[in-house]
PDB file of C-alpha atoms in Angstrom:
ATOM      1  CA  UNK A1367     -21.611 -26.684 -21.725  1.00 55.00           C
ATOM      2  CA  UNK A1368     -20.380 -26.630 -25.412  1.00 61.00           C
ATOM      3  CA  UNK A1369     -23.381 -24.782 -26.359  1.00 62.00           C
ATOM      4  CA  UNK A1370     -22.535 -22.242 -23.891  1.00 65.00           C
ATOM      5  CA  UNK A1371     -19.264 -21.686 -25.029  1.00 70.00           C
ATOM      6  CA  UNK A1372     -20.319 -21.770 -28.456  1.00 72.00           C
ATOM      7  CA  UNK A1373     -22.615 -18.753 -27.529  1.00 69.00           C
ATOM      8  CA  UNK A1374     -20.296 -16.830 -25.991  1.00 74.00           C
ATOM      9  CA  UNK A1375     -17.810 -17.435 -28.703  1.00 79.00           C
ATOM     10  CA  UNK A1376     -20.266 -16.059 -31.653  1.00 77.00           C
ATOM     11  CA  UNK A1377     -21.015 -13.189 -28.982  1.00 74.00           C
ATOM     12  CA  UNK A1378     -17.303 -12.211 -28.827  1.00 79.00           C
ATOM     13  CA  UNK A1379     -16.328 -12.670 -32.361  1.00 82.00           C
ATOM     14  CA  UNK A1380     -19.237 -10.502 -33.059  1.00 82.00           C
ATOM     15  CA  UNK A1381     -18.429  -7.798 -30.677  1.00 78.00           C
ATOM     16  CA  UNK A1382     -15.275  -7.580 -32.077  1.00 82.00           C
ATOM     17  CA  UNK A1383     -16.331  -7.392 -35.578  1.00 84.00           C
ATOM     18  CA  UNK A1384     -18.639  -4.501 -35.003  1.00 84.00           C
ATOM     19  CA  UNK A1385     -15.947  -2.591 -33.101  1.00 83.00           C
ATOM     20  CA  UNK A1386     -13.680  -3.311 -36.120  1.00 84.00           C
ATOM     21  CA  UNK A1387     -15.568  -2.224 -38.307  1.00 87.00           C
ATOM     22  CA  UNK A1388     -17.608   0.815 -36.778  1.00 86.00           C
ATOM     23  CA  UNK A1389     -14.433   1.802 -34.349  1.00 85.00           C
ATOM     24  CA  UNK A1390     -17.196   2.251 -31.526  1.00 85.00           C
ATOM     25  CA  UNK A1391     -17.917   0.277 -28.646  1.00 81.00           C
ATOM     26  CA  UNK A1392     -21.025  -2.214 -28.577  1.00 79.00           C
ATOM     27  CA  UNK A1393     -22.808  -4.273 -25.912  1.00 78.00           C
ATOM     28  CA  UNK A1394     -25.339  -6.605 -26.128  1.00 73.00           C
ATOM     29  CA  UNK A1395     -27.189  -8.844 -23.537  1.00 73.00           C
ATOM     30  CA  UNK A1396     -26.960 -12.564 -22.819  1.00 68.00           C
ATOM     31  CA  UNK A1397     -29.941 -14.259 -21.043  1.00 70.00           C
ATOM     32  CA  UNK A1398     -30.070 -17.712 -19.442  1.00 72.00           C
ATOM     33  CA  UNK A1399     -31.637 -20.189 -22.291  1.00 74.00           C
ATOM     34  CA  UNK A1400     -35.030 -21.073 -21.441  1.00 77.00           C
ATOM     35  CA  UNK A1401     -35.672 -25.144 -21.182  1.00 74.00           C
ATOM     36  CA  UNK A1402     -38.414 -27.443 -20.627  1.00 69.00           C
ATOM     37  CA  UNK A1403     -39.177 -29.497 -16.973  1.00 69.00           C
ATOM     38  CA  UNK A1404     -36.932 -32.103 -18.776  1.00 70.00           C
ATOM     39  CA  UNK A1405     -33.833 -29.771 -19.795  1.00 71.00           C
ATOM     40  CA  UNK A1406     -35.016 -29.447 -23.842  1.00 72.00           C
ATOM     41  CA  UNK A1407     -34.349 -25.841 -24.990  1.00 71.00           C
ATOM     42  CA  UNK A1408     -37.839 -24.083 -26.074  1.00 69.00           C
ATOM     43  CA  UNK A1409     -37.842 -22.966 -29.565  1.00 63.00           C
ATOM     44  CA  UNK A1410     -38.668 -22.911 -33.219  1.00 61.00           C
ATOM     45  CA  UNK A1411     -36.020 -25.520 -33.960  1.00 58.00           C
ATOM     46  CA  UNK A1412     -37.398 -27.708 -31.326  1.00 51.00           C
ATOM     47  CA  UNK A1413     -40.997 -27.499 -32.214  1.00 57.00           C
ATOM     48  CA  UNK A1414     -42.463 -26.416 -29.391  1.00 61.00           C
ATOM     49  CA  UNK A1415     -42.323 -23.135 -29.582  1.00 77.00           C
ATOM     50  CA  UNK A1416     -44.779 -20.087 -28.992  1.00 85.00           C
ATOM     51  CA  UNK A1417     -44.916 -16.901 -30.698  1.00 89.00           C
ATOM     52  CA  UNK A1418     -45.598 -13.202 -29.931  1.00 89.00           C
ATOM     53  CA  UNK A1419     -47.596 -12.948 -33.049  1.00 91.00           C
ATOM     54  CA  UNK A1420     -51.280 -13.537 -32.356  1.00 87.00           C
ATOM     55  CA  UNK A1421     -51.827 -15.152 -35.740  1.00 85.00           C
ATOM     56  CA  UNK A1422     -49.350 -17.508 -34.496  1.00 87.00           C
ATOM     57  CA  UNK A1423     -49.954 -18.318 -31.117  1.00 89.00           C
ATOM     58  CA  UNK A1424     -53.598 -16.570 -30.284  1.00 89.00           C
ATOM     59  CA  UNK A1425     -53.969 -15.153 -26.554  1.00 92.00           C
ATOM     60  CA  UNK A1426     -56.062 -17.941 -25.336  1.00 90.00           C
ATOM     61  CA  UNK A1427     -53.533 -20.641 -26.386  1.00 90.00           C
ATOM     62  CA  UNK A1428     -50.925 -18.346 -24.785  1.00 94.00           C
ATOM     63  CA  UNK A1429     -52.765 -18.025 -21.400  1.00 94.00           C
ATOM     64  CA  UNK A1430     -52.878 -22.003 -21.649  1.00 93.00           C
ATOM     65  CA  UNK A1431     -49.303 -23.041 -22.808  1.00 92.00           C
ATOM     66  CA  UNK A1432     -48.192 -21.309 -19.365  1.00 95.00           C
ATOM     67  CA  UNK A1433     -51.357 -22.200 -17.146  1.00 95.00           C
ATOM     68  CA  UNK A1434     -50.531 -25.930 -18.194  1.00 92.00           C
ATOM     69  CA  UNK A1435     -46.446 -25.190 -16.805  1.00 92.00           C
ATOM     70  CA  UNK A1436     -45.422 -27.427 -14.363  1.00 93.00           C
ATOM     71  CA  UNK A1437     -44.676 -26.771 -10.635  1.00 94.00           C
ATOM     72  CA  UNK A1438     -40.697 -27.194 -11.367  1.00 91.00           C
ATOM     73  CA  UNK A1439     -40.776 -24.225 -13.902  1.00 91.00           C
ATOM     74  CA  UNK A1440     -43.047 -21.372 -12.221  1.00 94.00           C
ATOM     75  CA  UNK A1441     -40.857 -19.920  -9.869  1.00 95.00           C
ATOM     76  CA  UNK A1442     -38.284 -19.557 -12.360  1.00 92.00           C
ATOM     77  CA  UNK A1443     -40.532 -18.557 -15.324  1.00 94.00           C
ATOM     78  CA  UNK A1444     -42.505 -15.704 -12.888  1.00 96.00           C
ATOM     79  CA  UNK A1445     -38.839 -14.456 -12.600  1.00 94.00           C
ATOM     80  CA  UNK A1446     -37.581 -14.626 -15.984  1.00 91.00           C
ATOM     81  CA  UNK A1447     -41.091 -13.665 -18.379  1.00 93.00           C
ATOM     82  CA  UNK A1448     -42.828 -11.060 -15.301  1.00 96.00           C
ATOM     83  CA  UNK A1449     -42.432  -7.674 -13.450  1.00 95.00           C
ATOM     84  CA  UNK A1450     -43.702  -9.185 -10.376  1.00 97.00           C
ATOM     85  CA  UNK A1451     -41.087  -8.186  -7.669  1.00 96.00           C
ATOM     86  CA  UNK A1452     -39.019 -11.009  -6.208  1.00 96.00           C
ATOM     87  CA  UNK A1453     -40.570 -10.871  -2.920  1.00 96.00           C
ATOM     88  CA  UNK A1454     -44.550 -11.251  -3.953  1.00 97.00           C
ATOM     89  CA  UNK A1455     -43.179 -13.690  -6.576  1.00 97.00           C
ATOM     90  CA  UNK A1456     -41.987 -16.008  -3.297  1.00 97.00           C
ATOM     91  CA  UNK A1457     -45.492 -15.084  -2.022  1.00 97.00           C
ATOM     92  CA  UNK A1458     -47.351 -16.170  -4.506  1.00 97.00           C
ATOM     93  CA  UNK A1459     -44.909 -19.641  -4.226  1.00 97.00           C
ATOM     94  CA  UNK A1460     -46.276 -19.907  -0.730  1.00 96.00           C
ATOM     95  CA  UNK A1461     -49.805 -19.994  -1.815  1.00 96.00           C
ATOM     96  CA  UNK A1462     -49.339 -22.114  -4.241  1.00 96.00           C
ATOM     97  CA  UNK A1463     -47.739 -24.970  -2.399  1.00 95.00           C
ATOM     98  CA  UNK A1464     -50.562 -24.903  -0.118  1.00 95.00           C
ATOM     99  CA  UNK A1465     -53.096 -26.163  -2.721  1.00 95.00           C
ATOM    100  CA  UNK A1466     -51.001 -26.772  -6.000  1.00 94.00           C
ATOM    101  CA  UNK A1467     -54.334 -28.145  -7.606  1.00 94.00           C
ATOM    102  CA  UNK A1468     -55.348 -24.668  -7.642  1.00 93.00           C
ATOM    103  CA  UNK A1469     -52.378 -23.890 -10.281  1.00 95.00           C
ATOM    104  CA  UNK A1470     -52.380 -20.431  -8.483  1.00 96.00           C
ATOM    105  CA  UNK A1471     -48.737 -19.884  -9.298  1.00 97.00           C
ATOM    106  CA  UNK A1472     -49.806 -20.957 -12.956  1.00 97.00           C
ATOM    107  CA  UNK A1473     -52.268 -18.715 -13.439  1.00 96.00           C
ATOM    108  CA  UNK A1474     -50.821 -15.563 -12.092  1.00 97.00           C
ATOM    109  CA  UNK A1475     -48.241 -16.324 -14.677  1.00 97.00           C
ATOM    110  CA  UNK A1476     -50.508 -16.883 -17.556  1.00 97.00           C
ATOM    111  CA  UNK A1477     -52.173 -13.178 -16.648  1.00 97.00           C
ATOM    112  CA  UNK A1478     -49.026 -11.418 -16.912  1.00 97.00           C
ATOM    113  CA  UNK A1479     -47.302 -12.612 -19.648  1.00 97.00           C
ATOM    114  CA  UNK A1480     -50.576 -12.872 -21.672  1.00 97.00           C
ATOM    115  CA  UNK A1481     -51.252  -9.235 -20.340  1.00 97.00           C
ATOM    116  CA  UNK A1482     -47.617  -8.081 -21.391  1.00 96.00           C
ATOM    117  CA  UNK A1483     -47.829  -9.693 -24.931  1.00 96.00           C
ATOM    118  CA  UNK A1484     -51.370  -8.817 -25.938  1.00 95.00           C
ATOM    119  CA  UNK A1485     -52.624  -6.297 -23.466  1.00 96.00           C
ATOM    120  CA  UNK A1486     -55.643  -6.056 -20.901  1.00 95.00           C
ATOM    121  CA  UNK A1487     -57.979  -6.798 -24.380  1.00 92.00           C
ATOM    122  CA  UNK A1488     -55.978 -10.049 -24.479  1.00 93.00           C
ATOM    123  CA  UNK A1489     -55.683 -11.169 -21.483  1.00 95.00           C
ATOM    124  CA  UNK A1490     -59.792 -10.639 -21.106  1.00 92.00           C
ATOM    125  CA  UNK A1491     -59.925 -12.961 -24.278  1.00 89.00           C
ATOM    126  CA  UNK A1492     -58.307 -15.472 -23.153  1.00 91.00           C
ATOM    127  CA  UNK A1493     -59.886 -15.324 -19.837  1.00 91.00           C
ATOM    128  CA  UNK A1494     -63.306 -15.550 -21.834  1.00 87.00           C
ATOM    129  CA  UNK A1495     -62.150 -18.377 -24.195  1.00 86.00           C
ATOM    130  CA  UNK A1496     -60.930 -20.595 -20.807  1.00 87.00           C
ATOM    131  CA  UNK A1497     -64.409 -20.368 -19.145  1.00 83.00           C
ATOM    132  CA  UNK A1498     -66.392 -21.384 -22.865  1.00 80.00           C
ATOM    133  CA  UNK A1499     -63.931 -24.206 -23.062  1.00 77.00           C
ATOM    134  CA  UNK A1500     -63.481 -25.796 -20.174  1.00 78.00           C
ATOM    135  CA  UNK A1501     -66.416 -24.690 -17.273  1.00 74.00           C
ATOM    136  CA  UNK A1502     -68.972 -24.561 -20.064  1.00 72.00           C
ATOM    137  CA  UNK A1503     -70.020 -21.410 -19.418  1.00 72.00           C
ATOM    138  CA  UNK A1504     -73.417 -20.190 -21.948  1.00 77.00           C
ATOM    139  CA  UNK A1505     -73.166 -16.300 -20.217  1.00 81.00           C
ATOM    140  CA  UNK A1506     -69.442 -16.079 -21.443  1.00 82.00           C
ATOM    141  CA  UNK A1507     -70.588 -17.551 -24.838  1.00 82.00           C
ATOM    142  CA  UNK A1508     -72.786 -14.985 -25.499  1.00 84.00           C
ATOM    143  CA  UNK A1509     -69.960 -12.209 -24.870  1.00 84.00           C
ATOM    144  CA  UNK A1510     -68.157 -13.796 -27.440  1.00 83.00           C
ATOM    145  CA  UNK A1511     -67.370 -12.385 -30.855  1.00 81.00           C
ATOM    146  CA  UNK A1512     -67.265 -14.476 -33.911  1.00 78.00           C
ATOM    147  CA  UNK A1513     -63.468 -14.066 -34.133  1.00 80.00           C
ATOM    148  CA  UNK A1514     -62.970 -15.481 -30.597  1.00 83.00           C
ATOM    149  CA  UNK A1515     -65.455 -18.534 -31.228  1.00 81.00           C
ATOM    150  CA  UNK A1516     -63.222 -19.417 -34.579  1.00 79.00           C
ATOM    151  CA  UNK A1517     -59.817 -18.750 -32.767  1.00 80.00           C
ATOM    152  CA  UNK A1518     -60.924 -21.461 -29.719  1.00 81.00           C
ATOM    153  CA  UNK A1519     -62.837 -24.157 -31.702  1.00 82.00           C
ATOM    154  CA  UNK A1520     -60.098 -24.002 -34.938  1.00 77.00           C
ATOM    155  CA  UNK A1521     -61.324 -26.763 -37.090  1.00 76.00           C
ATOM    156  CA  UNK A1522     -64.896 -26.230 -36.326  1.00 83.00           C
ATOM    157  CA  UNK A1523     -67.114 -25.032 -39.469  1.00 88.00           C
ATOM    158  CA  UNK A1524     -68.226 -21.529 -40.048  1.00 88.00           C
ATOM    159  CA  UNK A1525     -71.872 -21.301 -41.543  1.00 90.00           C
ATOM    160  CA  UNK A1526     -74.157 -18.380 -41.908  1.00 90.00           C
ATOM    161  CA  UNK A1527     -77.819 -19.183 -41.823  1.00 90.00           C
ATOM    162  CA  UNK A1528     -81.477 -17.327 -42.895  1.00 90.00           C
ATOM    163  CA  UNK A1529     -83.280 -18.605 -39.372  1.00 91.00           C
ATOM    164  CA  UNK A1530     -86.604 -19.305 -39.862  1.00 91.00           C
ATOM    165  CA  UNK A1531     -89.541 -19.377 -38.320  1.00 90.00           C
ATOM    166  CA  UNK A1532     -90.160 -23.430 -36.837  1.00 93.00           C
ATOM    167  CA  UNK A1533     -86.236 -23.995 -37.510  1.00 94.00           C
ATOM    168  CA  UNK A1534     -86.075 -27.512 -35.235  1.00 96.00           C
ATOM    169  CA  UNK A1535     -82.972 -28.618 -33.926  1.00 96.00           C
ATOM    170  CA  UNK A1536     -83.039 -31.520 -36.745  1.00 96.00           C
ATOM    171  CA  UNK A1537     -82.604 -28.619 -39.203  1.00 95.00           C
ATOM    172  CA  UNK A1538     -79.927 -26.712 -37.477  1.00 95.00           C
ATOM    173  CA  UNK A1539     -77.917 -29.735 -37.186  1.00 95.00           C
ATOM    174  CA  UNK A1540     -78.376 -30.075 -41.123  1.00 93.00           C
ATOM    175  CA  UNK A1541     -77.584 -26.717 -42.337  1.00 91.00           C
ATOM    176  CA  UNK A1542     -74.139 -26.853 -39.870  1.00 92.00           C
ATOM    177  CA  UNK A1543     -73.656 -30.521 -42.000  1.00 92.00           C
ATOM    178  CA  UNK A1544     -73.500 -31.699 -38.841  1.00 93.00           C
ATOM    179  CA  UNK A1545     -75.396 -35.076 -39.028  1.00 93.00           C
ATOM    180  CA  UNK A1546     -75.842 -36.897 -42.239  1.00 92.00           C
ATOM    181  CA  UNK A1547     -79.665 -36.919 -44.314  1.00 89.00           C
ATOM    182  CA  UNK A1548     -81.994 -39.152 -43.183  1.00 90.00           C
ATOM    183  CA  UNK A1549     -82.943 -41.387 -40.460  1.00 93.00           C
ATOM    184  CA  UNK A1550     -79.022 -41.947 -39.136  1.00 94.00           C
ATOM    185  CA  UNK A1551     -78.772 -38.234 -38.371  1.00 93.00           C
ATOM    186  CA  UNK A1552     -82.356 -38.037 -36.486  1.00 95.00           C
ATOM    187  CA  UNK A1553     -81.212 -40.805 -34.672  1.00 96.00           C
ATOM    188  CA  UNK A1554     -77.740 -39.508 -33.802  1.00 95.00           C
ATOM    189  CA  UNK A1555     -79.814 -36.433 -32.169  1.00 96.00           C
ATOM    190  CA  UNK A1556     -82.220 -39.006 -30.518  1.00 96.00           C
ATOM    191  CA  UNK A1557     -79.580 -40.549 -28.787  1.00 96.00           C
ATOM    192  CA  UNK A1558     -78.170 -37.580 -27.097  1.00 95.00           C
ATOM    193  CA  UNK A1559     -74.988 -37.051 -29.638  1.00 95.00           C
ATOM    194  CA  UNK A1560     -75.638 -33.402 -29.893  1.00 96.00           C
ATOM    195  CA  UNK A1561     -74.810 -30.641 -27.885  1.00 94.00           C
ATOM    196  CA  UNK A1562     -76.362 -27.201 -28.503  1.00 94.00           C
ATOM    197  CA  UNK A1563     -74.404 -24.077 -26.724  1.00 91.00           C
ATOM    198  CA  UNK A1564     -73.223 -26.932 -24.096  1.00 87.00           C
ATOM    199  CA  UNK A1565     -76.555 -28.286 -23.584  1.00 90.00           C
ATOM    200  CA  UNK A1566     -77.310 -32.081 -24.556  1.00 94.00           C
ATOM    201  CA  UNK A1567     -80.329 -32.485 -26.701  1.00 96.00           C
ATOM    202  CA  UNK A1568     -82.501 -35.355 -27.307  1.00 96.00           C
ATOM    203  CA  UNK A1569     -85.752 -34.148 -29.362  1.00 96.00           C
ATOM    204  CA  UNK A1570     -85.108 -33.638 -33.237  1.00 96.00           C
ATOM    205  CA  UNK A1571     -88.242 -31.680 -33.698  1.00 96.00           C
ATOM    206  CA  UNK A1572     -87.994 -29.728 -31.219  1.00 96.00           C
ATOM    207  CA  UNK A1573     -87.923 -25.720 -32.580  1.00 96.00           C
ATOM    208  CA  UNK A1574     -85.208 -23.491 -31.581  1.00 95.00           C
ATOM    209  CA  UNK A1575     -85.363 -21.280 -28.889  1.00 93.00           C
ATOM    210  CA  UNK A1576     -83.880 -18.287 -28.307  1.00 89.00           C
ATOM    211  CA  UNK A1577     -81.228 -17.658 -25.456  1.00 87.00           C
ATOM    212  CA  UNK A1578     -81.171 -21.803 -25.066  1.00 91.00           C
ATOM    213  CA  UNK A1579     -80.434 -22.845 -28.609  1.00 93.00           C
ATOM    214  CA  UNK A1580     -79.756 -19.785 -30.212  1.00 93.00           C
ATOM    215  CA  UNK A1581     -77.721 -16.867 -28.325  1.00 89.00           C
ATOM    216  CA  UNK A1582     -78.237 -13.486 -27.953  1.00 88.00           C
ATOM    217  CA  UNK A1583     -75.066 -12.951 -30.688  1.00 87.00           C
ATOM    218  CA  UNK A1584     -76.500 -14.765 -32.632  1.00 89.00           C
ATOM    219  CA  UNK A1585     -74.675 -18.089 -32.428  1.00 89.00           C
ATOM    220  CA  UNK A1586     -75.176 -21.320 -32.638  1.00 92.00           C
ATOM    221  CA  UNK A1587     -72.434 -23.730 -30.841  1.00 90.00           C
ATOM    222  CA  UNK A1588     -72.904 -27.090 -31.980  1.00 92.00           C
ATOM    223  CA  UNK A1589     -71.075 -30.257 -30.937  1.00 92.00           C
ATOM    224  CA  UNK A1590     -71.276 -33.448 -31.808  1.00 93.00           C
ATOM    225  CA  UNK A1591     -69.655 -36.048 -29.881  1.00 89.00           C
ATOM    226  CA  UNK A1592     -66.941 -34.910 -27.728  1.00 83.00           C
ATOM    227  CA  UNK A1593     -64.481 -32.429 -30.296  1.00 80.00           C
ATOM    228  CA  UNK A1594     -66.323 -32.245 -33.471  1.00 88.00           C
ATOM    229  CA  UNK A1595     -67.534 -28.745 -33.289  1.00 89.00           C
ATOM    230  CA  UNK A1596     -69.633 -26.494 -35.876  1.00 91.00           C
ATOM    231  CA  UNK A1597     -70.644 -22.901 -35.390  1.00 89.00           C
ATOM    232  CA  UNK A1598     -73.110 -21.570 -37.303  1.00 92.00           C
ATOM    233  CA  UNK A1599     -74.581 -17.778 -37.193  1.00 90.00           C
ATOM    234  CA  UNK A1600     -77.592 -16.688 -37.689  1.00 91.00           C
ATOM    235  CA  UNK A1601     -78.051 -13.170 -40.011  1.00 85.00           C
ATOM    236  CA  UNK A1602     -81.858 -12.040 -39.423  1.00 74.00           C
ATOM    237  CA  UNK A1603     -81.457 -12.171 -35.291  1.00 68.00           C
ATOM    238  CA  UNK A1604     -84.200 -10.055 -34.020  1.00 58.00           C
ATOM    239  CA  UNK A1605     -83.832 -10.162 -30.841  1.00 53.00           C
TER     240      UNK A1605
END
């Protein structure tokens, strides 16, 4: 409650100031602070905070921070960050509680504050980045742009690459620096520790082929293990 009052204290004194000063009348706008499941107030201070800025907080990790919400803050966050009129906003309540494991209430969310910060480009970004990421989708790989594959794997290496012609999958994963020389890193392949555009490979030797190892942007998505990513591109594509 002391915060509160502080608040409305520094609102007051400034309102007068202004009025003092300027000799015309002011308003401004006081809006409920915005706190976690748990009570914490959301913020820079606080550390958890998200940003407007896209170099900040990109659209993808956005769409997530509110598609990962839970239950106890959607109503109130569809009212407070959306457009959505109150009475489809207790609709889309409805559906949710019938199957919450469907996060339809979360995801509704996510659209329209992702749409609202970063537009329909955004929103379709984000959208694009959630299906690489987590339903391991090679078709929505392919659609994405260099930018988008940097902005969802950050971390991951960036390598441009002269592919030529008998390039195995022993030599991509050595120009990406992706397994170390000699027999440790053929091995590491071998044992299915390498994943190639979300597809597990096992044979070394085996050359590249395009549309399965290499996509039709000319990427290469390689994992190894379960986070270590590396994304290499490949400049004389003729496709």
């Amino acid at each position: 409650m002391w915060i509160c009052f502080l608040l409305v204290l520094l609102f007051l004194n400034t309102y007068f100031g202004i009025c003092r000063v300027t000799g015309q009348d002011v308003y401004g706008i006081m809006v409920p602070l915005v706190t976690s499941a748990s009570g914490d107030k959301l913020g820079k201070t606080a550390g958890n905070a998200v940003w407007l800025n896209k170099n900040k907080t990109s659209p993808f990790e956005l769409y997530q921070y509110f598609v990962r919400q839970p239950d106890s803050n959607i109503e109130r966050y569809l009212k407070l960050f959306t457009f959505i009129p109150l009475p489809e906003i207790e609709s889309i309540m409805v559906n949710h509680g019938t199957d919450p494991g469907k996060r339809i209430a979360q995801k509704r969310l996510a659209a329209e504050v992702t749409k609202l910060v970063h537009g329909k480009e955004g929103l379709e970004s984000a959208k694009r980045c959630t299906s690489a990421l987590y339903h391991n989708s090679v078709d929505v790989l392919e659609t994405m742009s260099d930018e988008e594959l940097q902005e969802l794997f950050k971390g991951a290496s960036f390598s441009e690459n002269l592919l030529e012609p008998g390039t195995t999958v022993l030599d991509l994963c050595r120009k990406a620096n992706a397994v170390p020389d000699g027999p440790r890193g053929y091995q590491i392949i071998a044992d299915g520790g390498i994943w190639i555009n979300n597809l597990r490979v096992t044979k070394p030797e085996q050359v590249l082929v395009l549309k399965q190892h290499i996509l039709t942007n000319g990427l290469s998505l390689l994992r190894v293990g379960k986070k270590n990513y590396h994304i290499v591109k490949w400049l004389n594509m003729v496709t």
